[in-house]
CSV table of C-alpha atoms in Angstrom, one decimal:
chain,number,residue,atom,x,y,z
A,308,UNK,CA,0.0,0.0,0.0
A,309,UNK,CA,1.2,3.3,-0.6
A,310,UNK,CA,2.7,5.3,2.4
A,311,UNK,CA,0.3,8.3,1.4
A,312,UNK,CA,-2.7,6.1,1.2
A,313,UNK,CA,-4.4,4.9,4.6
A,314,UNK,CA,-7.3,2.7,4.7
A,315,UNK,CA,-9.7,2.2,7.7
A,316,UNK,CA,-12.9,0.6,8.8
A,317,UNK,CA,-15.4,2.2,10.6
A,318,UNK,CA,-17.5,-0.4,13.0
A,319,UNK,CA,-21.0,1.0,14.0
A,320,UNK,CA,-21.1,0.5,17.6
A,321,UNK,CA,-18.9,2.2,20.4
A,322,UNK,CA,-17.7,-0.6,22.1
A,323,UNK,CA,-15.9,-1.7,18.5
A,324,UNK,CA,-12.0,0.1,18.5
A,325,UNK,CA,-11.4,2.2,15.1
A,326,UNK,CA,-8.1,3.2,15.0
A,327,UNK,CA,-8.0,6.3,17.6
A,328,UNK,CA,-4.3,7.0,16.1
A,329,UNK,CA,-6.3,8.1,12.7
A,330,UNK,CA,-8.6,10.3,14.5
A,331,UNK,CA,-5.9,12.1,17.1
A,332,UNK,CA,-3.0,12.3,14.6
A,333,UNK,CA,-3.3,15.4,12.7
A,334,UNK,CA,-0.7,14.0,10.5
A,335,UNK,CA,-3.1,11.4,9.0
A,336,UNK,CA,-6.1,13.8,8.4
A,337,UNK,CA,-6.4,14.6,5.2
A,338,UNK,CA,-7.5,17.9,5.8
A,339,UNK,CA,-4.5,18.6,7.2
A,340,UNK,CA,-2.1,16.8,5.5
A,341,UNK,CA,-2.7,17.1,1.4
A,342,UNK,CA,-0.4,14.5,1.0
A,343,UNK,CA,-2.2,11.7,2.5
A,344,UNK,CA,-5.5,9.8,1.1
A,345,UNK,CA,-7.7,8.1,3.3
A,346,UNK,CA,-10.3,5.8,2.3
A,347,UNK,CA,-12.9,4.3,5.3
A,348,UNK,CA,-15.0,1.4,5.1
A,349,UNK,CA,-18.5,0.2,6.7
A,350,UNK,CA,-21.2,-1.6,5.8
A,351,UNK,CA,-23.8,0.1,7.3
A,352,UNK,CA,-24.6,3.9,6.1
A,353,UNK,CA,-23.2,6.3,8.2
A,354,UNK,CA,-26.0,9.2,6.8
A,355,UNK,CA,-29.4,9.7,6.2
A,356,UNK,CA,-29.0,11.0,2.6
A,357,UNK,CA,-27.1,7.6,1.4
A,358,UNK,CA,-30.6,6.1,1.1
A,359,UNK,CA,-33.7,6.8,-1.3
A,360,UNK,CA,-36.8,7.8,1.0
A,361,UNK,CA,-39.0,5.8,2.6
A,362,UNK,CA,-41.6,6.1,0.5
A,363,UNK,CA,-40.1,4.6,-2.6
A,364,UNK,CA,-38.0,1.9,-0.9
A,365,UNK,CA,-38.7,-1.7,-1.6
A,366,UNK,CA,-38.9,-2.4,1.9
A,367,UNK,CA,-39.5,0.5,3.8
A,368,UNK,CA,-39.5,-0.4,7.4
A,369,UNK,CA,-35.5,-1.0,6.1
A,370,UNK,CA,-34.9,2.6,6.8
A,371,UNK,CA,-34.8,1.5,10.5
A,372,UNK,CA,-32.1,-0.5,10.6
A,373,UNK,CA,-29.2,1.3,8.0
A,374,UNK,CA,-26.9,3.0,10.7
A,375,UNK,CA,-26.3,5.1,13.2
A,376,UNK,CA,-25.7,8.3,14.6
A,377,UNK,CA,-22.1,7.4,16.3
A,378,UNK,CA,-21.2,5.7,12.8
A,379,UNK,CA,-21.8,9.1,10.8
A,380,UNK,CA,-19.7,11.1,13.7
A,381,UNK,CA,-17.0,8.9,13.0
A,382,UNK,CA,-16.5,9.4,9.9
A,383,UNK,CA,-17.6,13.0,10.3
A,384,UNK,CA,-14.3,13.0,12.7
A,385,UNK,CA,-12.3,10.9,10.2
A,386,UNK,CA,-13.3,13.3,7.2
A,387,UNK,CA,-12.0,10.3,5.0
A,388,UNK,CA,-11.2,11.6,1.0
A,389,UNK,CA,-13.9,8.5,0.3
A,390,UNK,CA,-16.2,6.4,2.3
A,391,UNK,CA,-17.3,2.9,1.2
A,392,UNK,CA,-20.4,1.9,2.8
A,393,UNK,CA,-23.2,-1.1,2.0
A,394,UNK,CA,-26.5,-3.2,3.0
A,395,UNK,CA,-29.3,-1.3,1.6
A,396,UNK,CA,-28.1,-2.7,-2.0
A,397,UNK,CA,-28.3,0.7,-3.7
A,398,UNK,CA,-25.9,1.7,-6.6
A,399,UNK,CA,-24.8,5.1,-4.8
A,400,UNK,CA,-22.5,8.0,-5.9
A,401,UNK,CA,-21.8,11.4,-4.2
A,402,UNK,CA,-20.3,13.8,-2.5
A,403,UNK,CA,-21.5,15.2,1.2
A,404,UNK,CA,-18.9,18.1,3.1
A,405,UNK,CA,-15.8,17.4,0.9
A,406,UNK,CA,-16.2,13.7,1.4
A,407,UNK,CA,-17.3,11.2,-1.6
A,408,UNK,CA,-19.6,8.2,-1.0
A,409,UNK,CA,-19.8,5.2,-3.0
A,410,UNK,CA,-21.6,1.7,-2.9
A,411,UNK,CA,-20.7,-0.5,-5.7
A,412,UNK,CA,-23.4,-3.5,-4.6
A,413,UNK,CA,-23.3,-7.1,-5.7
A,414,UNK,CA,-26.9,-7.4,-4.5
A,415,UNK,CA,-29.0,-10.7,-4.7
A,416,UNK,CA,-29.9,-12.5,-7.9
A,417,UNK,CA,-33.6,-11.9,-7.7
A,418,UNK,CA,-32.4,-8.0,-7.5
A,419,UNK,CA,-30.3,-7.9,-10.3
A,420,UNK,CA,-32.9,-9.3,-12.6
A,421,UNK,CA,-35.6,-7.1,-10.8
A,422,UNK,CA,-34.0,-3.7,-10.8
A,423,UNK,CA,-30.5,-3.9,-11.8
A,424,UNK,CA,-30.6,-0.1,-12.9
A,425,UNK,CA,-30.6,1.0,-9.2
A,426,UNK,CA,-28.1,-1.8,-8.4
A,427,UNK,CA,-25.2,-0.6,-10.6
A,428,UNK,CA,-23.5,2.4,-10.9
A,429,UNK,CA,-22.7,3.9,-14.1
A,430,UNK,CA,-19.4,4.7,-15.6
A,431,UNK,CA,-18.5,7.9,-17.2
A,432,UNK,CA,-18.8,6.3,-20.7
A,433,UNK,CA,-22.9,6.0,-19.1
A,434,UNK,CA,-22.5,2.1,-19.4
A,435,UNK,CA,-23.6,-0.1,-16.1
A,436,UNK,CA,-20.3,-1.5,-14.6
A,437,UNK,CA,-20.9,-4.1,-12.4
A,438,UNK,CA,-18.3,-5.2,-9.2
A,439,UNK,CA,-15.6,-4.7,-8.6
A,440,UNK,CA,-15.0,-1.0,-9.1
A,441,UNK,CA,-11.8,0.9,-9.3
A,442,UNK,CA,-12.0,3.5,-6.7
A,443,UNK,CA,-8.7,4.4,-6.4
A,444,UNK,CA,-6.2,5.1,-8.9
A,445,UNK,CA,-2.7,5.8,-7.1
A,446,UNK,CA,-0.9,7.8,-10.0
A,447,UNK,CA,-2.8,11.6,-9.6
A,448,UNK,CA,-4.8,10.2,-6.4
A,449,UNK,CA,-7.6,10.2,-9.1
A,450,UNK,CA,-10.9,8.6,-7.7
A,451,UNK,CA,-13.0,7.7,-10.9
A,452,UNK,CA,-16.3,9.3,-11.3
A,453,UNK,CA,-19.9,7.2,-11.2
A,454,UNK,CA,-23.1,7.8,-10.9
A,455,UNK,CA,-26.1,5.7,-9.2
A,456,UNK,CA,-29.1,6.1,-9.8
A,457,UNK,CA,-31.3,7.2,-7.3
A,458,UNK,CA,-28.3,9.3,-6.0
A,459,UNK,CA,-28.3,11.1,-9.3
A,460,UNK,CA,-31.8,11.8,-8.9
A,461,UNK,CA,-30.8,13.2,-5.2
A,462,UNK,CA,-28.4,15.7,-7.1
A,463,UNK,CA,-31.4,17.4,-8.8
A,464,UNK,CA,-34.3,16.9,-6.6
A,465,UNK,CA,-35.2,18.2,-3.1
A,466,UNK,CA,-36.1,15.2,-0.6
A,467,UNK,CA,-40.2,15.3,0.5
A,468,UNK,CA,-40.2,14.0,4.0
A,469,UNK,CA,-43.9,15.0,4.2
A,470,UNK,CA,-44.7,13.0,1.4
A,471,UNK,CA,-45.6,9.5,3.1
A,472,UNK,CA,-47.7,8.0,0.2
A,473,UNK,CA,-45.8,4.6,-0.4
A,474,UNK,CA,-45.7,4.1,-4.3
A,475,UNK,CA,-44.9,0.3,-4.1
A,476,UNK,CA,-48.2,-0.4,-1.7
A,477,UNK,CA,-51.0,-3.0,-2.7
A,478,UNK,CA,-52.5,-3.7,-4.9
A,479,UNK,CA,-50.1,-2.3,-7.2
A,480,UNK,CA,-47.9,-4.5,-9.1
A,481,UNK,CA,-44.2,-4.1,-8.0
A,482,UNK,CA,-42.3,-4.7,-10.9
A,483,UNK,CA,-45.1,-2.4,-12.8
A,484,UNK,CA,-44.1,0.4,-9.8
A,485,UNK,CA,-40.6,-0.2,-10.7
A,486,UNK,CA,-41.1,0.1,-14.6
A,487,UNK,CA,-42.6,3.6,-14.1
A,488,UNK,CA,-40.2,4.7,-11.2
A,489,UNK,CA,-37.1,3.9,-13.7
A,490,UNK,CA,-39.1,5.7,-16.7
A,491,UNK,CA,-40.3,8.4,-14.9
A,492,UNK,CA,-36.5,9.2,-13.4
A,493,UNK,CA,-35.1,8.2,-16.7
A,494,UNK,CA,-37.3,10.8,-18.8
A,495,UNK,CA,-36.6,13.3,-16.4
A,496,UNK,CA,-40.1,14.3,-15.7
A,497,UNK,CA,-39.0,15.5,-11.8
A,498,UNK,CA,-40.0,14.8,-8.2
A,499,UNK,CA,-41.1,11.3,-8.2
A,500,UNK,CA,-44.8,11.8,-6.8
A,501,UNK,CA,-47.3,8.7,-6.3
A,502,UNK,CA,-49.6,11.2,-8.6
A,503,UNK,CA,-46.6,10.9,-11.3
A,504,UNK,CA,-46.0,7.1,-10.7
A,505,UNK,CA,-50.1,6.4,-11.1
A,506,UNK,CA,-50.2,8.3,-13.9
A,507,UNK,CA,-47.6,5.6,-15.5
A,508,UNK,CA,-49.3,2.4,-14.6
């Protein structure tokens, strides 16, 4: 491993030690020192905004059980150059305070037939690429750009937390719901609304 590149994981609960050396020595932060990358790892999300709403989730009561609060202060302390995070089995790519966020998700086999669009992130060619990713090139510290798609849609649209209405409820169809979600986002017709999404079916 390079000596400028340091890579971490970041466990979820407190009683689990992350390296306290990375957090108290100012030499490793990468805010401080330019010279030095740092990369962290979890698999749960360490931030609410890593995650579509509830209301357009598969599974919503999933939204319960993602992270925590101490995770996201750890790597709010750590201020890594990029975070790698998983479980919700979202393709996600962004960037929140200086740091980027990526999940590059295998998924299950039922989801990759089901919904692979919101599974894999995109390249900057615009073609799915499937795990593993390169996330890290060590000539130029150059971290290759993605996209994911509902974290796209994130980068144009405002979240609706008073908007409760659950698109995929009953009797609607799921992979119908799905159909319409990836045409309505695809076509760029906006805020994804359960007005919009009827209006499809």
């Amino acid at each position: 491993m390079p000596a400028h590149l340091l890579c971490c994981i970041a466990p979820l609960f407190r009683d689990a030690i992350l390296s306290e050396n990375v957090l108290k020595d100012r030499r490793l932060h990468p805010r401080k020192d330019p010279c030095t990358t740092v990369i962290s790892f979890s698999h749960f999300l360490p931030r609410q905004e890593l995650l579509p709403e509830k209301r357009l989730l598969y599974f919503p009561p999933i939204a319960k059980a993602v992270g925590s609060r101490h995770l996201g202060e750890r790597i709010r302390a750590l201020a890594p150059d990029l975070h790698i995070f998983g479980h919700t089995h979202y393709g996600w790519s962004t960037q929140l305070d200086g740091t980027r966020y990526l999940q590059a998700c295998v998924a299950y086999p039922r989801e990759r037939s089901d919904r692979p669009f919101s599974i894999y992130c995109r390249g900057e060619a615009g073609a799915a690429s499937a795990p593993p990713l390169l996330v890290y090139s060590h000539p130029g510290r150059n971290f290759p750009a993605y996209e994911g798609f509902w974290s796209k849609y994130y980068e144009e649209h405002p979240r609706r937390p008073q908007d409760l209405q659950w698109i995929y409820r009953p009797p609607r169809n799921q992979a119908s719901v799905t159909a319409a979600v990836r045409r309505f986002v695809g076509g760029q017709r906006g805020l994804v609304t359960d007005e919009g999404i009827s209006a499809l079916l």
